[in-house]
Coordinates of C-alpha atoms in Angstrom, one line a residue:
X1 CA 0.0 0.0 0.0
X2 CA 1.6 3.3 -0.9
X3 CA 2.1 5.9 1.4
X4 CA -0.1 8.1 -0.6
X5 CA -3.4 5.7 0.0
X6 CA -5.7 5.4 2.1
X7 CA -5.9 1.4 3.2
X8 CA -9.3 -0.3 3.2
X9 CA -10.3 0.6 6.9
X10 CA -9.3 4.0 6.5
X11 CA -11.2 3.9 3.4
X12 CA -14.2 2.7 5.7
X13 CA -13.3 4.9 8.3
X14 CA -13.1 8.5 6.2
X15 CA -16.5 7.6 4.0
X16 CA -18.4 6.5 7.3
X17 CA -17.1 10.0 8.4
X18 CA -17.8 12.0 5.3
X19 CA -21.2 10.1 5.0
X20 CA -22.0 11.9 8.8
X21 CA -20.7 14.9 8.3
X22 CA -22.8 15.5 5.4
X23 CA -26.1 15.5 6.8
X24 CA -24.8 18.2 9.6
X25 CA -24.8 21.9 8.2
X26 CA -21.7 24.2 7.6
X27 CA -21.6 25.7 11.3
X28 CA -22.3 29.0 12.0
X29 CA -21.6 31.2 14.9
X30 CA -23.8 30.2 17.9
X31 CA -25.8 33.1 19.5
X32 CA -24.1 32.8 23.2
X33 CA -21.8 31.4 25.0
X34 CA -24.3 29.0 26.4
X35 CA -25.7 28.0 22.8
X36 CA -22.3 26.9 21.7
X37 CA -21.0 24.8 25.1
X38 CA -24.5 23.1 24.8
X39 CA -24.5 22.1 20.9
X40 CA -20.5 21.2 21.5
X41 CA -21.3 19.0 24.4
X42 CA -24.1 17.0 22.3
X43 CA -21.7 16.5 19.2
X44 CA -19.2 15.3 21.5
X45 CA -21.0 12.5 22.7
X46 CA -21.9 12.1 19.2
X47 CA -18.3 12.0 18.5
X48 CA -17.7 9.0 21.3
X49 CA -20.6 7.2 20.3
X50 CA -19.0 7.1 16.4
X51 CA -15.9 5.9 18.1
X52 CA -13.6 8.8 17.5
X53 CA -12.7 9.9 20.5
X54 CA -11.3 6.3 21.3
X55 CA -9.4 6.1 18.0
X56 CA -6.1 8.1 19.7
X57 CA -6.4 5.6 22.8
X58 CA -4.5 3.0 23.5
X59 CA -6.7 -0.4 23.8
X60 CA -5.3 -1.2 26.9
X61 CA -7.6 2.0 27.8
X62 CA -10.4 1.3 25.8
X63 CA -9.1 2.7 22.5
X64 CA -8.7 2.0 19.6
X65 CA -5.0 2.0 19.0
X66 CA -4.8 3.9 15.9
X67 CA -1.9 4.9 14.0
X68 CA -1.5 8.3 12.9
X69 CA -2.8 7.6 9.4
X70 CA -5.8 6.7 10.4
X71 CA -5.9 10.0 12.9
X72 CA -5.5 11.5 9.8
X73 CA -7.6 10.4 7.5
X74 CA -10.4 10.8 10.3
X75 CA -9.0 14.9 10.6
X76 CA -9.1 15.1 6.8
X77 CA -13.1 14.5 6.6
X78 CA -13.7 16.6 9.8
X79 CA -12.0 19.3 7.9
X80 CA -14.1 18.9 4.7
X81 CA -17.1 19.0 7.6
X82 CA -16.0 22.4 9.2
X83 CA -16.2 20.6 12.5
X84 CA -15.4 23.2 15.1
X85 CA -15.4 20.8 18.1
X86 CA -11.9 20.6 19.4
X87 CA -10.9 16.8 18.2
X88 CA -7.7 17.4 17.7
X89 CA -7.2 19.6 20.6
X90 CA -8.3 17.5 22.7
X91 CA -8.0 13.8 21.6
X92 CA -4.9 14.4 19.6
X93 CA -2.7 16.8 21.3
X94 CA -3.6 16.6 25.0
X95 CA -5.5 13.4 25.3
X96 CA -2.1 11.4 24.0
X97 CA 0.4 13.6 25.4
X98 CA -1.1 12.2 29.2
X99 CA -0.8 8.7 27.8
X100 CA 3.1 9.5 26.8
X101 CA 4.0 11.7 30.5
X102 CA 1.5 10.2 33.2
X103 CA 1.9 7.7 36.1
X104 CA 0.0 4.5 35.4
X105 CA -2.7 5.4 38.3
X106 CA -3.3 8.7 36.6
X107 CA -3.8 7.2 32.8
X108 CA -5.7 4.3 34.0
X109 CA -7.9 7.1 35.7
X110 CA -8.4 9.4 32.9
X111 CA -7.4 7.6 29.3
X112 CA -11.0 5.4 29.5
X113 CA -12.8 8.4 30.5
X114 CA -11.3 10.4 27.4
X115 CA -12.0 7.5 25.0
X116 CA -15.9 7.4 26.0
X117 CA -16.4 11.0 26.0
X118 CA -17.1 11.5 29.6
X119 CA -14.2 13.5 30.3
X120 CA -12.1 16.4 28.2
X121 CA -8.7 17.7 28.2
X122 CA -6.8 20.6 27.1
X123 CA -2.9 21.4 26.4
X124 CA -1.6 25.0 28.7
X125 CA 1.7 25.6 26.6
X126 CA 1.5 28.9 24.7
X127 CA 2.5 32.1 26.9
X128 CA 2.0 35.8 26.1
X129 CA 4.2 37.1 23.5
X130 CA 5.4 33.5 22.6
X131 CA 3.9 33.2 19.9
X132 CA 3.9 29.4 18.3
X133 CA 7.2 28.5 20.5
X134 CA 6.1 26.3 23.3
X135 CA 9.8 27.1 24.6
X136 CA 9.0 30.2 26.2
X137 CA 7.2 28.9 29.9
X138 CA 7.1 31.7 32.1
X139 CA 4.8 29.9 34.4
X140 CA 5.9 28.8 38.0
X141 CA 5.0 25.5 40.0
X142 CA 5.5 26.2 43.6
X143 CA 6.0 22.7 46.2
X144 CA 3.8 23.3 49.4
X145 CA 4.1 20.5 51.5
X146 CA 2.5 17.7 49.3
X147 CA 0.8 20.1 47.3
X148 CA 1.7 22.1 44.0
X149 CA 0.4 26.0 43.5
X150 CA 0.6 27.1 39.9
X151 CA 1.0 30.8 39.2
X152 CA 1.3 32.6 35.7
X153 CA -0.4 32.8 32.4
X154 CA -1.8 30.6 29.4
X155 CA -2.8 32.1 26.4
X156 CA -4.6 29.8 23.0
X157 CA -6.1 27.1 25.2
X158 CA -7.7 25.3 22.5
X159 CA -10.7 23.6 24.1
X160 CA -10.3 25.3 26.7
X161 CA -13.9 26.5 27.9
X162 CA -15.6 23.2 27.6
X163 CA -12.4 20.7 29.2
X164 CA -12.4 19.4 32.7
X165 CA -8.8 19.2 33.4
X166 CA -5.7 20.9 31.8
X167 CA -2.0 19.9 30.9
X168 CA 0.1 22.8 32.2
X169 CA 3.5 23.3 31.4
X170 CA 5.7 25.2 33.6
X171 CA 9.2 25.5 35.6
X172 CA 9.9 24.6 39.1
X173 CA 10.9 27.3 41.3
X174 CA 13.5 27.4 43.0
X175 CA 15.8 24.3 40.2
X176 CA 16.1 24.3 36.6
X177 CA 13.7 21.6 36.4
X178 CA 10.6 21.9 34.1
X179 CA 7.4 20.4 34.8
X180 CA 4.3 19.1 33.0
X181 CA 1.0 19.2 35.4
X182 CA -2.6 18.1 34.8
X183 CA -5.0 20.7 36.7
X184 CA -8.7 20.3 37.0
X185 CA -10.2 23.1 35.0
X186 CA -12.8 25.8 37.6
X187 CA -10.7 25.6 40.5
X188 CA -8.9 27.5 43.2
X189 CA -7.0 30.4 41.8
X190 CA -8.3 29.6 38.1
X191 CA -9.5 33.1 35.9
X192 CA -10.7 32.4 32.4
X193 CA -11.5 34.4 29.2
X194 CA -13.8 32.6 27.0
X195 CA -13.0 33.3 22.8
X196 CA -13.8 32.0 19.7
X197 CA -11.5 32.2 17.2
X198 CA -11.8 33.9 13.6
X199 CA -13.6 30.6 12.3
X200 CA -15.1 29.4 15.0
X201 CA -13.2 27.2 17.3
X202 CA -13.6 27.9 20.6
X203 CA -10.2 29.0 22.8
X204 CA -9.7 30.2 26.2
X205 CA -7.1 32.3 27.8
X206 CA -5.9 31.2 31.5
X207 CA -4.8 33.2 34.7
X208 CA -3.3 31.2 37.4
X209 CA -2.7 33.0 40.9
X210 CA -1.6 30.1 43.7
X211 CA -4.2 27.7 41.8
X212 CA -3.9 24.6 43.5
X213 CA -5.1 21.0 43.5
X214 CA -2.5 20.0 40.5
X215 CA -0.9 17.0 40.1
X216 CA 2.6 16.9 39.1
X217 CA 2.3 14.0 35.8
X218 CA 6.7 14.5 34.7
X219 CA 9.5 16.3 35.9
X220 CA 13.3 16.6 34.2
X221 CA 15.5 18.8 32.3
X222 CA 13.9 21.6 30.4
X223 CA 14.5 19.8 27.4
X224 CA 13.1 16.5 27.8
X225 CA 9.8 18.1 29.1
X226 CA 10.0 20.7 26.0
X227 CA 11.0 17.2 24.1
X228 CA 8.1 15.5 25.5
X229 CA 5.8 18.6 24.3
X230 CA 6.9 18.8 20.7
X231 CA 6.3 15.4 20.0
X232 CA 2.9 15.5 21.2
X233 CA 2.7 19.0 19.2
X234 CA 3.4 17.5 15.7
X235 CA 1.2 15.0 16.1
X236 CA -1.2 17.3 16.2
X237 CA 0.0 20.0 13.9
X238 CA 0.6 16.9 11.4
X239 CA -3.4 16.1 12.2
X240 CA -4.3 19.9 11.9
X241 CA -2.5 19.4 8.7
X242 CA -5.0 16.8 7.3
X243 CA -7.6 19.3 8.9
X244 CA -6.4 21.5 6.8
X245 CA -6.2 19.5 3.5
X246 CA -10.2 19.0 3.9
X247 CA -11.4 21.8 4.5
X248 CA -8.9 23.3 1.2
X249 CA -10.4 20.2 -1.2
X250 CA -14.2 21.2 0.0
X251 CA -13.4 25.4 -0.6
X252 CA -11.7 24.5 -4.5
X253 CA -15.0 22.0 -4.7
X254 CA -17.6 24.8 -4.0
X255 CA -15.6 27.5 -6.2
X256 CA -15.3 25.2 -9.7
X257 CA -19.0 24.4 -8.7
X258 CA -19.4 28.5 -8.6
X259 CA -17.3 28.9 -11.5
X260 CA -19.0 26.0 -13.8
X261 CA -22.9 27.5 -12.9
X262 CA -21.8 31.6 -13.6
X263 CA -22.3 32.9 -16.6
X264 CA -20.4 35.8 -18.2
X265 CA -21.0 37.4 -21.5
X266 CA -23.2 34.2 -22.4
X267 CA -20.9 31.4 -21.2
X268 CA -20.0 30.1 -17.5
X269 CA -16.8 31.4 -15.8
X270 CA -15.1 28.2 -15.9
X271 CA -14.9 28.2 -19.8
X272 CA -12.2 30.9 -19.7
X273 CA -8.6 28.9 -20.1
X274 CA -7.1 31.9 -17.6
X275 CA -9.9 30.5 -14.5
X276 CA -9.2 26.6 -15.8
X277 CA -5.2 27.2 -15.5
X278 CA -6.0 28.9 -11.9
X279 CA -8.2 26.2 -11.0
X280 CA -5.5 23.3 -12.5
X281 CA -2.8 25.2 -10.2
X282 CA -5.1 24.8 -7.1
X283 CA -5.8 21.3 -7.6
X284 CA -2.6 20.0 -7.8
X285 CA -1.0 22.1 -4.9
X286 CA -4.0 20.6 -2.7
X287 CA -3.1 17.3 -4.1
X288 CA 0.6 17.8 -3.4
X289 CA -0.4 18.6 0.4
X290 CA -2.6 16.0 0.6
X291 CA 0.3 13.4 -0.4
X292 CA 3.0 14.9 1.6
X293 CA 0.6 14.6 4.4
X294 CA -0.3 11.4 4.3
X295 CA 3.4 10.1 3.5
X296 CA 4.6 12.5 6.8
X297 CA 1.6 10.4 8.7
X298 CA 3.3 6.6 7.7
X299 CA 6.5 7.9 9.2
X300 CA 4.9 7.2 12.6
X301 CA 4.4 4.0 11.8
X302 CA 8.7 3.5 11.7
X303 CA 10.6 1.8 14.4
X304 CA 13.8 3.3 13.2
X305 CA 16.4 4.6 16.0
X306 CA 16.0 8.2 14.2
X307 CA 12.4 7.8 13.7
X308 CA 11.4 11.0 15.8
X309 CA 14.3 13.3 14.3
X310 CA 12.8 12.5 11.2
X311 CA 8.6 12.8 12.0
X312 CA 9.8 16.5 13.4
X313 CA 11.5 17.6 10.1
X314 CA 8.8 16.1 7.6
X315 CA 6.2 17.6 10.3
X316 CA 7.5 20.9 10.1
X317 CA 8.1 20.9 5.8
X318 CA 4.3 19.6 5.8
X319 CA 3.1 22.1 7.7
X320 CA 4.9 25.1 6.0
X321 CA 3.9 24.2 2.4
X322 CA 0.4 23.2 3.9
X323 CA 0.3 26.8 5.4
X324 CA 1.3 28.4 2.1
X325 CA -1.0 26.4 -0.2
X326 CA -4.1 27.3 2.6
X327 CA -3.2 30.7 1.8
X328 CA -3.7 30.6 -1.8
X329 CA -6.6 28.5 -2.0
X330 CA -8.2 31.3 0.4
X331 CA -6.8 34.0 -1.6
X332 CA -8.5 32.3 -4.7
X333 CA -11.5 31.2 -3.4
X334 CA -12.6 34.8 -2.9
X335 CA -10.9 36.4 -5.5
X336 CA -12.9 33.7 -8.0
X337 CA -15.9 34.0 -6.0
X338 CA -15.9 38.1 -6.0
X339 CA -17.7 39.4 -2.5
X340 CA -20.0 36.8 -2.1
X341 CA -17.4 34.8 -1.0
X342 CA -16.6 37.0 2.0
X343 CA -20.3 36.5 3.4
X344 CA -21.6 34.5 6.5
X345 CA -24.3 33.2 4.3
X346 CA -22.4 31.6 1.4
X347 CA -20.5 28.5 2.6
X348 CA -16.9 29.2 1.1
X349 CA -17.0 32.0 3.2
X350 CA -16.6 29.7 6.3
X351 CA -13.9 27.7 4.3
X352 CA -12.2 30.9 4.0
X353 CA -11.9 31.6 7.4
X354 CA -10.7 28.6 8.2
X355 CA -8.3 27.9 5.8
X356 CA -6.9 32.0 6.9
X357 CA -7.0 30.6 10.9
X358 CA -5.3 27.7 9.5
X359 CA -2.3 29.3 8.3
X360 CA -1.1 30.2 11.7
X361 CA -2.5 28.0 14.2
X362 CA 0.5 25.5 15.3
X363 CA 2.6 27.6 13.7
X364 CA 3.1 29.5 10.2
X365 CA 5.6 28.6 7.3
X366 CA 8.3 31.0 8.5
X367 CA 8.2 28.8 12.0
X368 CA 8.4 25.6 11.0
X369 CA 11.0 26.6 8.1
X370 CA 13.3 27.2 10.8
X371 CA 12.7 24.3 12.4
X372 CA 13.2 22.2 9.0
X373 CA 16.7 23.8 9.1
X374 CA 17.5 23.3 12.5
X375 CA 16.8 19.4 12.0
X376 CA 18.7 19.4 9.3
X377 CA 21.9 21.4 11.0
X378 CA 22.5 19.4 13.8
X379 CA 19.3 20.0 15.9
X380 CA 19.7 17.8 18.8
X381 CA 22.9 20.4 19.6
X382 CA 20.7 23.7 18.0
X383 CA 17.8 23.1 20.0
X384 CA 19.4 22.4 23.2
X385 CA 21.7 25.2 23.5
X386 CA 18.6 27.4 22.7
X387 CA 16.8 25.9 25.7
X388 CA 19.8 26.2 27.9
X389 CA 20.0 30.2 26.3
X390 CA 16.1 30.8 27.4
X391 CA 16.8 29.4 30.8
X392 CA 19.5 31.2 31.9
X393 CA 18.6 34.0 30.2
X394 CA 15.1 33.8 32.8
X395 CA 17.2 32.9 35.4
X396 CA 19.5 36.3 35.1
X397 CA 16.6 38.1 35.2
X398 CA 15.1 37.0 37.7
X399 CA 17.9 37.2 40.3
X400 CA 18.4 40.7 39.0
X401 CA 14.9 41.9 39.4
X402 CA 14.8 40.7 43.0
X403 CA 14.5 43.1 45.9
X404 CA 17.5 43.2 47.8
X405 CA 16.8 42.3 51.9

């Protein structure tokens, strides 16, 4: 089976999706607050009862088990399907990043409740200012007694509103050490700010001031926490990827529909050879995204010793050129659809702004450029010295900024 393919069960798996999907309506903004955390919490269970949720999860927890192809072939279809509901958020990037960091008590606690539905999580990385790099943690875990108190601030909490507990990343004060912590979401010393972002998707931002009742899940070295985090992060930029890829193949769809039913000066748009060469170019850069994609995704499948060297730079190049080609199809959906296209009412205008939130989130093209050429110069040296750089750089200033006694 070529890298390229889908395999039978996928196959099963992306028609039994695209099949559901159809019959559900291009979402539109909800009203309130309210409106959207009760429609969200109904398609979720929808989502367990289809199996989805489990697919992630090991099936020692009630999973699934499955491989990153078929994660993706399952993102691909809820891409196509506009769904807002935070799949890959959740089940992708925090849901697996437990089952790869927590003690046995804590996974055998949470993983089945995450594979039925019953319970959500949501990843606490990105810091004011930071930007895409998960590097920069600001926050501070304070030891108090047997307890931990968790002070500082999360920005682009994806899922954030609707989850019931939260993996936190953050630096123990008082060492070098860097910590990863799983904090139920509404407690003690908790302050959130509700968004939805440009298409949608619901986010949060997070203030923590002494918030307590976290449990510490893995403690080390800056970088084999940070290490820990980017591996769980391009598994899920390489999902938001395949996102991605849908929901471009649905927007070129809907505009060579447009094109093909408009008439200009007695014939349909799509009969002018310039629109036909536009629309050829589209096709075959979404097809070229699709199949760099899919071939990133069987790279998880390898045992090699270099194997995660190797997911992190084809992660990265997949997600720049899938970045750039969401821009274009975008740019071309609206510029071939005139202003209709920028309406609530017409559907490509939903594609539109998700293919424009889609160029950033987990990073734009200039970001994981750099990464591509730090994994290719060396970046097991590169990327440690930049850690060690940001932690004594925080270190410095703090001791400096200290009141003197």
């Amino acid at each position: 089976m070529s890298a390229y393919t889908l395999d039978a069960q996928q196959e099963m798996l992306a028609d039994s999706a695209r099949n559901y999907l159809s019959r559900r309506a291009t979402p539109k903004h909800d009203a309130t607050q309210a409106d959207r955390q009760s429609n969200e919490a109904a398609r979720w269970a929808q989502m367990a009862d289809l199996g989805w949720l489990a697919l992630p999860m090991s099936e020692a927890f009630g999973g699934l088990g499955g491989s990153m192809a078929d994660i993706c072939a399952l993102a691909e279809e809820l891409g196509r399907g506009l769904v807002n509901e935070p799949y890959i958020a959740s089940a992708v990037l925090a849901g697996m990043l437990l089952a790869d960091v927590a003690p046995q008590s804590v996974r055998n606690d949470w993983l089945p409740a995450l594979a039925d539905g019953s319970r959500r999580l949501a990843l606490a990385a990105w810091e004011p200012g930071a930007r895409s790099d998960w590097t920069e943690v600001n926050t501070r875990a304070t030891q108090d007694g047997a307890d931990w108190r968790l002070d500082g601030n999360k920005v682009l909490v994806l899922g954030g509103t609707g989850a019931d507990g939260l993996l936190v990343s953050a630096k123990i004060s008082g060492s070098s050490d860097f910590a990863l912590f799983l904090l139920p979401a509404g407690g003690p010393g908790q302050r959130w700010v509700a968004q939805i972002l440009f298409d949608g998707q619901g986010a949060a931002e997070l203030t923590m001031q002494a918030a307590t009742g976290a449990t510490l899940l893995y403690r080390g070295e800056p970088s084999a926490v940070l290490g820990h985090l980017e591996v769980a992060l391009d598994r899920a930029t390489l999902a938001h990827c395949a996102d991605t890829v849908g929901a471009m193949a649905r927007a070129f769809a809907l505009t060579r529909e447009y094109l093909g039913t408009r008439s200009q000066f007695g014939k349909p748009i799509a009969a002018n050879q310039v629109v036909q060469h536009r629309l050829v170019d589209l096709f075959v850069e979404i097809e070229e995204a699709r199949s760099l994609m899919r071939m990133t995704a069987s790279l998880y499948a390898d045992t090699g010793i270099d194997k995660i060297a190797a997911q992190r730079r084809h992660v990265a190049a997949t997600k720049a050129f899938v970045a750039q080609v969401a821009r274009h199809v975008w740019e071309e959906s609206v510029q071939l659809h005139g202003a209709i296209g920028m309406t609530q009412e017409y559907d490509v205008g939903a594609y539109v702004k998700r293919l424009a939130l889609a160029v950033n989130l987990y990073g734009d093209a200039t970001f994981h450029l750099e990464r591509v050429a730090c994994s290719s110069l060396d970046s097991s040296a590169i990327r440690a010295l930049k850690v060690e750089e940001k932690v004594t750089a925080n270190h410095h200033k703090e001791t400096t900024s200290a009141p003197s006694s």
